[in-house]
Amino acid sequence: MTDTYVNPLRDATDRRLPRVAGPCALVMFGVTGDLAQKKLLPAVYDLANRGLLPPGFSLVGYGRRDWDDEQFTDYVLESVKERARTPFRAEVWRQLAEGIRFVTGGFDSDEGFEQLKETLREVDETQGTEGNHAFYLSIPPDGFDQVIEQLRRHGLVDKSRTTPWNRVVIEKPFGHDLASARELEEKVSSVFSSDSVFRIDHYLGKETVQNMLALRFANQLFEPLWNRNYVSHVQITMAEDIGIGGRAGYYDGIGAARDVIQNHLLQLLALVAMEEPASFEAGQLRAEKEKVLAAARAPRNLKSHTARGQYTAGWAGGQRVRGYLEEEGIAPDSQTETYAAFRVDIDNRRWAGRPFYLRAAKRMPRRVTEIALMLRPAPHLPFHLADTEQLGANALVLRIQPNEGITMRFGAKVPATQMEIRDVTMDFNYGTSFAESSPEAYERLILDVLLGDPPLFPQHTEVELSWKILDPILDYWADKEHQPEGYAAGTWGPPSGRTMLERDGFTWRRP
Ligand code: BG6
């Protein structure tokens, strides 16, 4: 008898065929922001350069600057030349530039939104965008509500219609807590139908994150280990060496937990902990993620199993750097955390009693995002303890970035010794194993929005479930007595981050 294997990728469309978007306009709010300048605008060019945008395409910027189309086009060109991943090709740029428009207006400006409507009518005619419009809200969360209302008021969206389509793209964080996320959802769903809402979590657009699904469900090798019988605990780390830079306005009052744990890290947790979906169709994938998020919860003892810090002056990249409170635009008594760590327990058969530890922080010694499955020790070692002194726990580490790949750590005999055993690692590197370079997450996600392809976008239920995990922790931290501990920039965080694991008999990996 042969083993039959049902491929979970079976009903995905053939990913080898380039998927080219149909005629459409992409309207961007927040074009002068950091994200648009560094990531979104270059990604649009890279898509055009890869031949994935249609001839009937238009990019419309909306903002307060008193720019004409030409000035905005120059601005886009500058960001493309500085940041695009693919080489600059004049003919590609010429064609893209033909469809670039700018509309001046604030979020509250009726005149601005009327002008936007007019501009879209014009590009539908001259560029052949056929009335298909995506609205990308790359703006601070407190503006979502207003812009969505303006789109409705000015008749830029028709919920009852599927062709031509209107879609909205919302950057995280979606809400500030569970209650505000629900309120926002009410607003969004009163204007857009649920399949027209694309909530961005750019981690899901990363190739290495998608590779987690391949690793888990395309192989036989790992699955037997992927449970409480073999794994002692899981560590998910997102460390950044940068400080908050010029993002004080966005970051202060939000902090590390809302900025990246509620979304990126809990999505990583869901993908690493979920059961195999019946297929990679959006509904199936979401169902599995939702199930595992519903089984996940904040630790029972919040004092012992959460940690919160704020960087003080220190060293980064060989330079002396300021502390968070000295950064421009930060209130001197700000209590926003730049380091957040906590334990999550998953109450299901696969993971009961095997904690997941999440940590995210700015001004760490280096930039690294990884998921480490730490395995339980071998039940018995038939060696002298002295010979195994340098033996740690076996680990399977999924390196999300940089040096994307996978590391396995296990013990091996040191050559020419009687039987001394030491940890060694075995590496898979994306960069050396494949000739193709990885597209930026935003290329993939913008293209998926234009194609109306939803699997890589979290649904509202997932957003709610993530807030449900986080809310008790945020409430606990809101208490004046539980203020962030200082840690020097360029170090691995405050002592409470360490003791949190030590209490359970573990230590953080040094990634
Ligand atoms: C964003 C956060 O979502 O992710 C930023 O708002 C963070 O604070 C960024 O710096 C990191 O993204 P990446 O892709 O560099 O890990």
Coordinates of C-alpha atoms and ligand atoms in Angstrom, one line a residue:
M1 CA 0.0 0.0 0.0
T2 CA 1.3 3.4 -0.8
D3 CA 0.9 6.4 1.5
T4 CA -1.4 9.0 0.0
Y5 CA -0.8 12.6 0.7
V6 CA -3.4 15.3 0.2
N7 CA -1.6 18.4 -0.9
P8 CA -3.0 21.5 0.9
L9 CA -1.8 23.6 -2.0
R10 CA -4.0 21.7 -4.4
D11 CA -6.7 24.2 -5.1
A12 CA -4.5 27.3 -5.1
T13 CA -4.2 28.9 -8.5
D14 CA -1.0 28.0 -10.3
R15 CA 1.4 30.4 -8.6
R16 CA 4.0 30.1 -11.4
L17 CA 1.8 32.0 -13.8
P18 CA 2.2 35.7 -13.3
R19 CA -1.0 37.2 -12.0
V20 CA -1.6 40.5 -13.7
A21 CA -4.0 43.0 -12.1
G22 CA -6.9 44.2 -14.2
P23 CA -7.6 47.9 -15.1
C24 CA -7.8 50.0 -11.9
A25 CA -6.8 53.1 -10.0
L26 CA -5.0 53.0 -6.6
V27 CA -5.7 56.0 -4.5
M28 CA -3.3 56.6 -1.7
F29 CA -4.0 58.6 1.4
G30 CA -0.9 59.5 3.4
V31 CA 1.5 59.6 0.5
T32 CA 4.0 61.8 2.3
G33 CA 4.3 59.5 5.2
D34 CA 7.2 57.2 6.0
L35 CA 5.5 54.1 4.8
A36 CA 4.4 55.4 1.5
Q37 CA 7.7 56.9 0.7
K38 CA 9.8 54.0 1.8
K39 CA 7.7 51.0 0.9
L40 CA 4.4 51.6 -1.0
L41 CA 5.5 53.9 -3.8
P42 CA 8.6 51.8 -4.6
A43 CA 6.4 48.6 -4.5
V44 CA 4.0 50.1 -7.1
Y45 CA 6.9 50.8 -9.4
D46 CA 8.4 47.3 -8.8
L47 CA 5.0 45.7 -9.7
A48 CA 4.9 47.8 -12.9
N49 CA 8.5 46.8 -13.7
R50 CA 7.6 43.1 -13.2
G51 CA 4.8 43.6 -15.7
L52 CA 2.1 42.9 -13.1
L53 CA 0.2 46.1 -13.5
P54 CA -2.2 46.6 -16.4
P55 CA -1.7 49.3 -19.0
G56 CA -4.9 50.8 -17.6
F57 CA -3.5 51.8 -14.3
S58 CA -3.5 55.0 -12.3
L59 CA -1.9 56.1 -9.1
V60 CA -3.7 58.9 -7.4
G61 CA -2.1 60.6 -4.3
Y62 CA -4.3 62.6 -1.9
G63 CA -2.9 64.9 0.7
R64 CA -2.6 68.4 2.1
R65 CA 0.4 69.5 0.0
D66 CA -0.3 72.1 -2.6
W67 CA 1.1 69.9 -5.4
D68 CA 0.2 69.5 -9.0
D69 CA 0.4 66.2 -10.8
E70 CA 4.0 66.9 -12.0
Q71 CA 5.3 67.7 -8.5
F72 CA 3.7 64.5 -7.1
T73 CA 5.2 62.6 -10.1
D74 CA 8.7 64.0 -9.2
Y75 CA 8.1 63.0 -5.6
V76 CA 7.2 59.4 -6.6
L77 CA 10.2 59.2 -8.9
E78 CA 12.5 60.2 -6.1
S79 CA 11.2 57.5 -3.8
V80 CA 11.3 55.0 -6.6
K81 CA 14.9 55.8 -7.5
E82 CA 16.0 55.7 -3.9
R83 CA 14.1 52.6 -2.8
A84 CA 12.8 50.4 -5.6
R85 CA 14.0 46.8 -5.5
T86 CA 14.2 46.3 -9.2
P87 CA 16.3 48.3 -11.7
F88 CA 15.1 51.6 -13.0
R89 CA 13.7 51.3 -16.6
A90 CA 12.8 54.6 -18.3
E91 CA 10.1 53.0 -20.4
V92 CA 8.3 51.4 -17.4
W93 CA 8.5 54.7 -15.5
R94 CA 7.1 56.7 -18.5
Q95 CA 4.1 54.5 -18.7
L96 CA 3.5 54.5 -15.0
A97 CA 4.0 58.3 -14.8
E98 CA 1.2 58.9 -17.4
G99 CA -1.3 57.6 -14.9
I100 CA -0.1 59.6 -11.8
R101 CA -2.3 62.3 -10.4
F102 CA -2.4 64.3 -7.2
V103 CA -5.4 65.8 -5.4
T104 CA -4.9 68.4 -2.7
G105 CA -7.1 68.2 0.3
G106 CA -7.4 67.4 4.0
F107 CA -9.4 64.5 5.4
D108 CA -12.2 67.0 6.3
S109 CA -12.2 68.8 3.0
D110 CA -15.4 68.3 1.0
E111 CA -13.8 70.1 -1.9
G112 CA -10.9 67.8 -1.8
F113 CA -13.1 64.7 -2.0
E114 CA -15.2 66.2 -4.8
Q115 CA -12.0 66.8 -6.7
L116 CA -10.9 63.2 -6.0
K117 CA -14.1 62.0 -7.5
E118 CA -13.6 64.2 -10.6
T119 CA -10.0 62.9 -10.9
L120 CA -11.1 59.3 -10.8
R121 CA -13.7 60.0 -13.4
E122 CA -11.0 61.5 -15.6
V123 CA -8.6 58.6 -15.2
D124 CA -11.4 56.1 -15.8
E125 CA -11.8 57.8 -19.2
T126 CA -8.2 58.7 -20.2
Q127 CA -6.3 55.8 -18.5
G128 CA -9.0 53.2 -19.0
T129 CA -9.2 52.3 -15.2
E130 CA -12.8 51.3 -15.8
G131 CA -14.2 52.5 -12.4
N132 CA -12.2 50.0 -10.3
H133 CA -10.8 51.9 -7.4
A134 CA -8.8 50.8 -4.4
F135 CA -8.4 53.3 -1.5
Y136 CA -5.2 52.8 0.5
L137 CA -5.3 54.4 4.0
S138 CA -1.7 54.7 4.9
I139 CA -2.6 57.2 7.6
P140 CA -2.7 57.4 11.4
P141 CA -5.4 55.2 12.9
D142 CA -7.4 58.2 14.2
G143 CA -8.1 59.3 10.5
F144 CA -9.6 56.0 9.3
D145 CA -13.1 56.8 10.4
Q146 CA -13.2 60.2 8.8
V147 CA -11.8 59.2 5.5
I148 CA -14.2 56.3 5.2
E149 CA -17.1 58.6 6.0
Q150 CA -15.9 61.1 3.4
L151 CA -15.6 58.4 0.7
R152 CA -19.2 57.4 1.5
R153 CA -20.6 61.0 1.7
H154 CA -19.1 61.9 -1.7
G155 CA -20.4 58.8 -3.4
L156 CA -16.9 57.3 -4.1
V157 CA -18.1 53.9 -2.8
D158 CA -21.1 51.8 -3.7
K159 CA -21.4 48.9 -1.3
S160 CA -24.1 47.2 -3.3
R161 CA -22.0 47.0 -6.4
T162 CA -19.4 44.4 -7.2
T163 CA -18.4 45.7 -10.7
P164 CA -16.7 48.0 -11.1
W165 CA -15.2 47.3 -7.7
N166 CA -14.2 49.6 -4.8
R167 CA -11.8 48.3 -2.1
V168 CA -10.3 49.8 1.0
V169 CA -6.9 48.9 2.4
I170 CA -6.4 49.6 6.1
E171 CA -3.0 49.7 7.7
K172 CA -2.7 48.4 11.3
P173 CA -3.3 48.9 14.1
F174 CA -7.0 48.2 13.6
G175 CA -8.4 49.9 16.7
H176 CA -6.7 50.6 20.0
D177 CA -8.3 47.8 21.9
L178 CA -11.2 45.4 21.4
A179 CA -13.9 48.0 21.9
S180 CA -12.5 50.5 19.5
A181 CA -11.7 47.8 16.9
R182 CA -15.4 46.8 17.0
E183 CA -16.5 50.4 16.6
L184 CA -14.2 50.9 13.7
E185 CA -15.4 47.7 12.1
E186 CA -18.9 48.9 12.4
K187 CA -18.0 52.0 10.5
V188 CA -16.0 50.2 7.8
S189 CA -18.6 47.5 7.2
S190 CA -21.4 50.1 6.9
V191 CA -19.5 51.6 3.9
F192 CA -17.7 48.6 2.4
S193 CA -18.8 45.0 1.9
S194 CA -16.7 42.5 3.9
D195 CA -14.8 41.2 0.8
S196 CA -13.8 44.7 -0.2
V197 CA -11.9 45.3 3.1
F198 CA -8.2 44.5 3.0
R199 CA -6.6 44.8 6.5
I200 CA -2.8 45.0 6.0
D201 CA -0.5 43.0 8.1
H202 CA 2.7 43.2 6.1
Y203 CA 4.3 40.3 7.8
L204 CA 1.9 38.0 6.0
G205 CA 3.3 39.3 2.7
K206 CA 6.8 38.2 3.6
E207 CA 8.0 35.2 1.7
T208 CA 9.5 33.7 4.8
V209 CA 6.2 33.9 6.6
Q210 CA 4.5 32.1 3.7
N211 CA 7.3 29.6 3.7
M212 CA 6.3 28.6 7.2
L213 CA 3.2 27.0 5.6
A214 CA 5.4 25.2 3.1
L215 CA 7.7 24.0 5.8
R216 CA 4.9 22.7 8.0
F217 CA 2.5 21.3 5.4
A218 CA 4.6 20.3 2.5
N219 CA 7.0 18.1 4.5
Q220 CA 6.7 15.0 6.6
L221 CA 9.9 15.7 8.6
F222 CA 8.7 18.4 11.0
E223 CA 5.0 17.6 11.8
P224 CA 5.7 14.8 14.2
L225 CA 7.7 17.2 16.4
W226 CA 5.2 20.0 16.1
N227 CA 3.4 19.5 19.4
R228 CA 3.6 19.4 23.2
N229 CA 5.2 16.0 23.2
Y230 CA 8.4 17.3 21.7
V231 CA 8.3 21.1 22.1
S232 CA 9.0 22.6 25.5
H233 CA 8.1 26.1 24.5
V234 CA 8.2 28.6 21.6
Q235 CA 9.9 31.9 21.5
I236 CA 8.8 34.6 19.0
T237 CA 11.1 37.5 18.8
M238 CA 10.9 40.7 16.7
A239 CA 13.9 42.9 17.6
E240 CA 14.7 46.1 15.9
D241 CA 17.9 48.1 16.3
I242 CA 16.3 51.3 15.3
G243 CA 14.6 53.7 17.7
I244 CA 11.4 55.4 16.8
G245 CA 13.0 57.9 14.4
G246 CA 10.6 60.5 13.1
R247 CA 7.5 58.5 14.0
A248 CA 6.8 60.0 17.4
G249 CA 3.4 61.2 16.3
Y250 CA 2.3 57.6 15.4
Y251 CA 4.2 55.6 18.0
D252 CA 3.8 57.5 21.3
G253 CA 0.7 56.2 23.1
I254 CA 0.6 53.1 20.8
G255 CA 3.8 51.3 22.0
A256 CA 5.3 48.0 21.0
A257 CA 2.4 45.7 22.0
R258 CA -0.2 47.5 19.9
D259 CA 2.3 48.4 17.1
V260 CA 3.6 44.9 16.3
I261 CA 2.4 42.2 18.8
Q262 CA -1.3 42.6 18.3
N263 CA -0.8 42.0 14.6
H264 CA 2.5 40.7 13.3
L265 CA 3.5 38.5 16.2
L266 CA 0.1 37.1 16.9
Q267 CA -0.3 36.3 13.2
L268 CA 3.1 34.5 13.4
L269 CA 1.9 32.6 16.5
A270 CA -1.4 31.7 14.6
L271 CA 0.5 30.3 11.6
V272 CA 3.0 28.4 13.7
A273 CA 0.4 26.9 16.1
M274 CA -2.6 26.3 13.9
E275 CA -3.8 22.9 12.5
E276 CA -3.4 22.1 8.8
P277 CA -6.1 23.9 6.7
A278 CA -8.1 21.9 4.3
S279 CA -6.7 24.1 1.5
F280 CA -5.1 27.5 1.2
E281 CA -8.3 29.1 0.2
A282 CA -8.8 32.3 2.3
G283 CA -11.8 30.9 4.3
Q284 CA -10.0 27.7 5.2
L285 CA -6.9 29.4 6.3
R286 CA -8.7 31.9 8.4
A287 CA -10.8 29.2 10.0
E288 CA -7.6 27.5 11.3
K289 CA -6.1 30.8 12.4
E290 CA -9.3 31.8 14.2
K291 CA -9.5 28.4 16.0
V292 CA -6.0 28.7 17.4
L293 CA -6.3 32.4 18.4
A294 CA -9.6 31.6 20.2
A295 CA -7.7 28.9 22.2
A296 CA -4.8 31.4 23.0
R297 CA -4.9 33.6 26.1
A298 CA -2.9 36.0 28.2
P299 CA -1.1 34.5 31.1
R300 CA -3.0 34.0 34.3
N301 CA -0.3 35.7 36.4
L302 CA 0.2 39.0 34.6
K303 CA 2.8 40.2 37.1
S304 CA 5.1 37.2 36.6
H305 CA 4.6 36.7 32.8
T306 CA 4.6 40.1 31.2
A307 CA 7.4 42.6 30.9
R308 CA 7.4 46.2 29.6
G309 CA 10.3 48.5 29.0
Q310 CA 11.4 51.8 27.5
Y311 CA 14.8 52.5 26.1
T312 CA 17.1 54.9 27.7
A313 CA 20.3 56.5 26.2
G314 CA 22.8 53.9 25.0
W315 CA 24.7 52.7 22.0
A316 CA 23.4 51.6 18.5
G317 CA 25.6 50.9 15.5
G318 CA 28.7 52.2 17.3
Q319 CA 27.0 55.5 18.1
R320 CA 25.7 57.1 21.2
V321 CA 21.9 57.4 20.9
R322 CA 19.2 59.2 22.8
G323 CA 16.7 57.6 25.2
Y324 CA 13.0 57.4 24.2
L325 CA 12.0 60.3 26.4
E326 CA 14.6 62.5 24.7
E327 CA 13.4 61.7 21.2
E328 CA 11.8 64.5 19.2
G329 CA 8.0 64.8 19.8
I330 CA 7.9 62.5 22.9
A331 CA 6.4 63.9 26.1
P332 CA 9.0 63.8 28.8
D333 CA 6.7 61.8 31.0
S334 CA 5.6 59.3 28.3
Q335 CA 4.8 55.8 29.6
T336 CA 4.7 54.2 26.2
E337 CA 6.6 50.9 26.0
T338 CA 9.3 50.3 23.4
Y339 CA 9.8 46.7 24.7
A340 CA 6.9 44.4 25.3
A341 CA 7.1 40.7 26.2
F342 CA 4.6 38.3 27.5
R343 CA 3.6 34.7 27.7
V344 CA 0.7 33.3 25.8
D345 CA -0.9 29.9 26.6
I346 CA -2.8 27.9 24.0
D347 CA -5.4 25.7 25.6
N348 CA -5.8 22.9 23.1
R349 CA -4.6 19.4 22.7
R350 CA -1.5 20.2 20.6
W351 CA -0.1 23.0 22.9
A352 CA -1.5 22.7 26.4
G353 CA 1.2 23.4 29.0
R354 CA 3.7 24.6 26.4
P355 CA 4.0 28.4 26.6
F356 CA 4.7 30.7 23.7
Y357 CA 6.8 33.7 24.7
L358 CA 6.4 36.8 22.5
R359 CA 8.8 39.8 22.6
A360 CA 9.1 42.9 20.4
A361 CA 11.3 45.9 21.0
K362 CA 13.1 48.8 19.5
R363 CA 16.8 49.6 20.1
M364 CA 17.9 46.1 20.6
P365 CA 21.5 45.1 19.8
R366 CA 20.4 43.9 16.3
R367 CA 17.5 43.6 13.9
V368 CA 16.1 40.1 13.9
T369 CA 12.7 38.4 13.7
E370 CA 12.6 34.7 14.4
I371 CA 10.4 31.9 15.7
A372 CA 12.2 29.3 17.7
L373 CA 10.6 26.0 18.6
M374 CA 12.7 24.8 21.6
L375 CA 12.6 21.1 22.0
R376 CA 12.4 19.2 25.2
P377 CA 15.6 17.6 26.4
A378 CA 16.5 14.0 25.5
P379 CA 14.9 11.8 28.3
H380 CA 18.3 10.3 29.1
L381 CA 21.9 11.0 28.2
P382 CA 24.2 8.0 28.2
F383 CA 27.2 10.3 28.6
H384 CA 29.1 11.8 31.6
L385 CA 27.5 15.2 32.4
A386 CA 30.9 16.9 32.1
D387 CA 31.1 15.8 28.4
T388 CA 27.8 17.4 27.6
E389 CA 28.3 20.8 29.3
Q390 CA 27.9 22.8 26.1
L391 CA 24.8 21.0 25.0
G392 CA 21.7 23.1 25.0
A393 CA 18.2 22.2 23.9
N394 CA 17.5 21.1 20.4
A395 CA 15.9 24.0 18.5
L396 CA 14.2 24.6 15.2
V397 CA 14.5 28.2 14.3
L398 CA 12.5 29.9 11.5
R399 CA 14.5 33.0 10.6
I400 CA 12.0 35.5 9.2
Q401 CA 14.6 38.2 8.7
P402 CA 17.4 39.0 8.0
N403 CA 19.3 36.0 6.6
E404 CA 16.0 34.4 5.8
G405 CA 15.9 30.7 6.3
I406 CA 15.8 27.9 8.8
T407 CA 18.3 26.7 11.4
M408 CA 18.3 23.4 13.3
R409 CA 20.4 23.2 16.4
F410 CA 21.4 19.8 17.8
G411 CA 24.3 18.1 19.6
A412 CA 27.2 16.5 17.9
K413 CA 30.4 14.9 19.0
V414 CA 33.5 17.1 19.1
P415 CA 36.1 15.4 16.9
A416 CA 39.0 13.7 18.5
T417 CA 37.4 13.7 22.0
Q418 CA 36.3 10.6 23.8
M419 CA 32.6 11.6 23.6
E420 CA 32.3 15.3 24.2
I421 CA 29.1 16.7 22.8
R422 CA 28.5 20.3 21.7
D423 CA 25.7 22.2 19.9
V424 CA 26.0 22.6 16.2
T425 CA 23.7 24.2 13.7
M426 CA 22.5 23.2 10.3
D427 CA 21.3 26.0 8.1
F428 CA 19.0 26.5 5.1
N429 CA 19.4 29.9 3.5
Y430 CA 16.9 31.4 1.2
G431 CA 19.5 33.6 -0.4
T432 CA 21.8 30.7 -1.5
S433 CA 19.2 28.0 -2.2
F434 CA 17.2 30.0 -4.7
A435 CA 18.3 32.2 -7.6
E436 CA 15.1 34.3 -7.5
S437 CA 15.2 37.2 -5.1
S438 CA 12.1 37.7 -2.8
P439 CA 9.7 40.4 -3.6
E440 CA 9.0 43.0 -0.9
A441 CA 5.9 42.1 1.3
Y442 CA 4.1 45.2 0.0
E443 CA 4.5 44.2 -3.7
R444 CA 2.7 41.0 -3.0
L445 CA 0.0 42.6 -0.8
I446 CA -0.7 45.5 -3.2
L447 CA -1.0 43.1 -6.1
D448 CA -3.4 40.9 -4.1
V449 CA -5.6 43.9 -3.3
L450 CA -5.8 44.8 -7.0
L451 CA -6.6 41.2 -7.8
G452 CA -9.1 40.9 -5.0
D453 CA -7.2 37.9 -3.6
P454 CA -7.8 37.7 0.2
P455 CA -5.8 34.9 1.8
L456 CA -3.0 37.1 3.1
F457 CA -5.3 39.6 4.8
P458 CA -6.6 39.1 8.4
Q459 CA -10.3 39.1 8.8
H460 CA -12.1 41.1 11.4
T461 CA -12.6 38.1 13.6
E462 CA -8.9 37.5 13.8
V463 CA -8.4 41.1 14.7
E464 CA -10.9 40.8 17.5
L465 CA -9.4 37.6 18.8
S466 CA -6.0 39.2 18.9
W467 CA -7.3 42.1 20.9
K468 CA -9.0 39.7 23.3
I469 CA -5.6 38.2 24.0
L470 CA -3.9 41.6 24.4
D471 CA -6.6 43.6 26.3
P472 CA -6.0 42.1 29.8
I473 CA -2.3 42.8 29.4
L474 CA -2.9 46.4 28.2
D475 CA -5.3 47.0 31.1
Y476 CA -2.8 45.7 33.6
W477 CA -0.1 47.9 32.1
A478 CA -2.4 50.9 32.2
D479 CA -2.2 51.0 35.9
K480 CA 0.2 53.7 37.1
E481 CA 2.1 51.1 39.2
H482 CA 3.1 49.0 36.2
Q483 CA 5.1 51.5 34.3
P484 CA 7.8 50.5 31.8
E485 CA 11.3 49.7 33.2
G486 CA 14.2 51.4 31.6
Y487 CA 16.8 49.5 29.5
A488 CA 19.8 50.9 27.8
A489 CA 19.6 51.2 24.0
G490 CA 21.6 48.4 22.4
T491 CA 20.8 45.9 25.1
W492 CA 18.3 43.0 25.1
G493 CA 15.7 44.7 27.3
P494 CA 14.8 45.1 30.9
P495 CA 15.5 42.5 33.7
S496 CA 11.8 41.7 33.9
G497 CA 12.0 40.3 30.4
R498 CA 14.6 37.8 31.5
T499 CA 13.0 36.8 34.8
M500 CA 9.7 36.2 33.1
L501 CA 11.3 33.2 31.3
E502 CA 13.6 32.2 34.2
R503 CA 10.6 31.7 36.4
D504 CA 9.5 28.9 34.0
G505 CA 13.0 27.5 33.8
F506 CA 13.9 28.9 30.4
T507 CA 16.1 31.6 28.9
W508 CA 15.7 33.7 25.8
R509 CA 17.8 32.7 22.9
R510 CA 20.4 35.1 21.7
P511 CA 19.3 35.4 18.1
Ligands
BG6_1 C1 5.7 48.1 11.3 C2 5.8 48.8 12.6 O1 4.5 47.4 11.2 O2 6.7 47.2 11.2 C3 7.2 49.5 12.8 O3 4.8 49.8 12.7 C4 8.3 48.5 12.5 O4 7.3 50.0 14.1 C5 8.0 47.7 11.2 O5 9.5 49.2 12.5 C6 9.1 46.7 11.0 O6 8.9 46.0 9.7 P1 9.9 45.1 9.1 O7 9.3 44.6 7.9 O8 11.2 45.9 8.9 O9 10.2 44.0 10.2

